[in-house]
């Protein structure tokens, strides 16, 4: 239903971004990032692929390795601005989830309120 890209994963994304900043503009393979952050390889690859605002996937090199790099728009941001961006995205996703729950609950309440009077007529 919802693609939670940032919600609940803010620390992981911040750790990935910090690793790229420490690499000073180098393109990194997910295994290199795993060693630095201590995260699982699949988590790292998912975070890198699902955050196109921060990370870009580079074409395969001649050895067949896929590397990632910080996007040019994110490279000019400092750490506090990146944290704010991540927090804003997570907050937006939280609001979307809350709105969806409220809509479903409201629809259920409307259905319940229309069914109850019709069933009480027979008693």
XYZ file of C-alpha atoms in Angstrom:
123
model
C 0.000 0.000 0.000
C 2.597 2.512 1.075
C 6.260 2.473 0.189
C 7.926 3.427 3.439
C 11.268 4.612 2.221
C 12.287 6.846 5.113
C 9.905 6.128 7.977
C 11.663 4.061 10.628
C 14.902 3.985 8.661
C 16.260 7.447 9.374
C 19.360 6.242 11.257
C 20.276 3.785 8.527
C 20.021 6.453 5.847
C 22.047 8.908 7.941
C 24.746 6.250 8.444
C 24.865 5.608 4.699
C 25.125 9.297 3.917
C 27.869 9.761 6.500
C 29.817 6.884 4.972
C 29.665 8.549 1.574
C 30.759 11.876 3.042
C 33.749 10.211 4.683
C 34.647 8.632 1.330
C 34.947 12.182 -0.085
C 33.151 11.769 -3.382
C 34.221 8.231 -4.186
C 31.787 5.775 -5.671
C 31.223 2.893 -3.253
C 30.012 -0.664 -3.644
C 27.365 -1.858 -1.144
C 29.854 -4.296 0.400
C 32.203 -1.415 1.223
C 29.316 0.438 2.820
C 28.328 -2.674 4.813
C 31.792 -2.841 6.328
C 31.652 0.789 7.371
C 28.100 0.903 8.717
C 27.670 -2.623 10.056
C 24.342 -2.992 8.260
C 23.172 -6.016 6.297
C 24.027 -6.061 2.584
C 20.378 -6.299 1.515
C 19.354 -3.425 3.788
C 22.108 -1.251 2.375
C 21.144 -2.013 -1.198
C 17.450 -1.394 -0.514
C 18.144 1.930 1.200
C 20.404 3.048 -1.649
C 17.849 2.080 -4.302
C 14.850 3.548 -2.454
C 16.374 6.957 -1.725
C 16.963 8.486 -5.166
C 16.950 11.973 -3.635
C 20.222 11.169 -1.875
C 21.930 8.310 -3.715
C 22.423 7.540 -7.378
C 23.242 4.162 -8.893
C 26.130 4.286 -11.340
C 26.382 2.050 -14.420
C 28.299 -1.180 -14.048
C 32.028 -0.858 -14.415
C 34.048 -3.255 -16.646
C 34.353 -5.731 -13.736
C 30.557 -5.843 -13.493
C 30.314 -4.061 -10.133
C 27.521 -1.617 -9.395
C 28.549 1.378 -7.345
C 26.650 4.203 -5.745
C 27.377 7.852 -5.152
C 25.712 10.818 -3.478
C 23.562 12.867 -5.857
C 24.935 16.244 -6.833
C 22.042 18.043 -5.144
C 22.722 16.212 -1.854
C 26.489 16.653 -2.091
C 26.211 20.400 -1.515
C 24.152 19.928 1.665
C 25.802 19.734 5.060
C 24.972 17.048 7.622
C 22.287 19.056 9.426
C 20.452 19.843 6.185
C 20.510 16.177 5.192
C 19.128 15.204 8.602
C 16.339 17.750 8.159
C 15.571 16.367 4.693
C 15.394 12.816 6.030
C 13.226 13.883 8.984
C 10.852 15.809 6.682
C 10.468 12.806 4.380
C 9.846 10.490 7.336
C 7.323 12.945 8.796
C 5.530 13.126 5.441
C 5.318 9.334 5.297
C 4.033 9.264 8.892
C 1.286 11.711 7.969
C 0.343 9.615 4.925
C 0.061 6.458 7.021
C -1.970 8.290 9.666
C -4.294 9.717 7.022
C -4.827 6.288 5.465
C -5.668 4.780 8.854
C -8.086 7.633 9.562
C -9.792 7.153 6.188
C -10.196 3.408 6.709
C -11.463 3.913 10.268
C -13.929 6.571 9.097
C -15.215 4.330 6.326
C -15.647 1.505 8.823
C -17.514 3.805 11.208
C -19.832 4.978 8.435
C -20.580 1.398 7.463
C -21.175 0.491 11.083
C -23.500 3.451 11.612
C -25.563 2.539 8.548
C -25.812 -1.154 9.426
C -26.740 -0.826 13.118
C -30.058 1.036 12.603
C -31.196 -1.392 9.935
C -30.532 -4.408 12.158
C -32.283 -2.923 15.194
C -35.601 -2.576 13.304
C -36.146 -6.325 13.361
C -35.944 -6.645 17.142
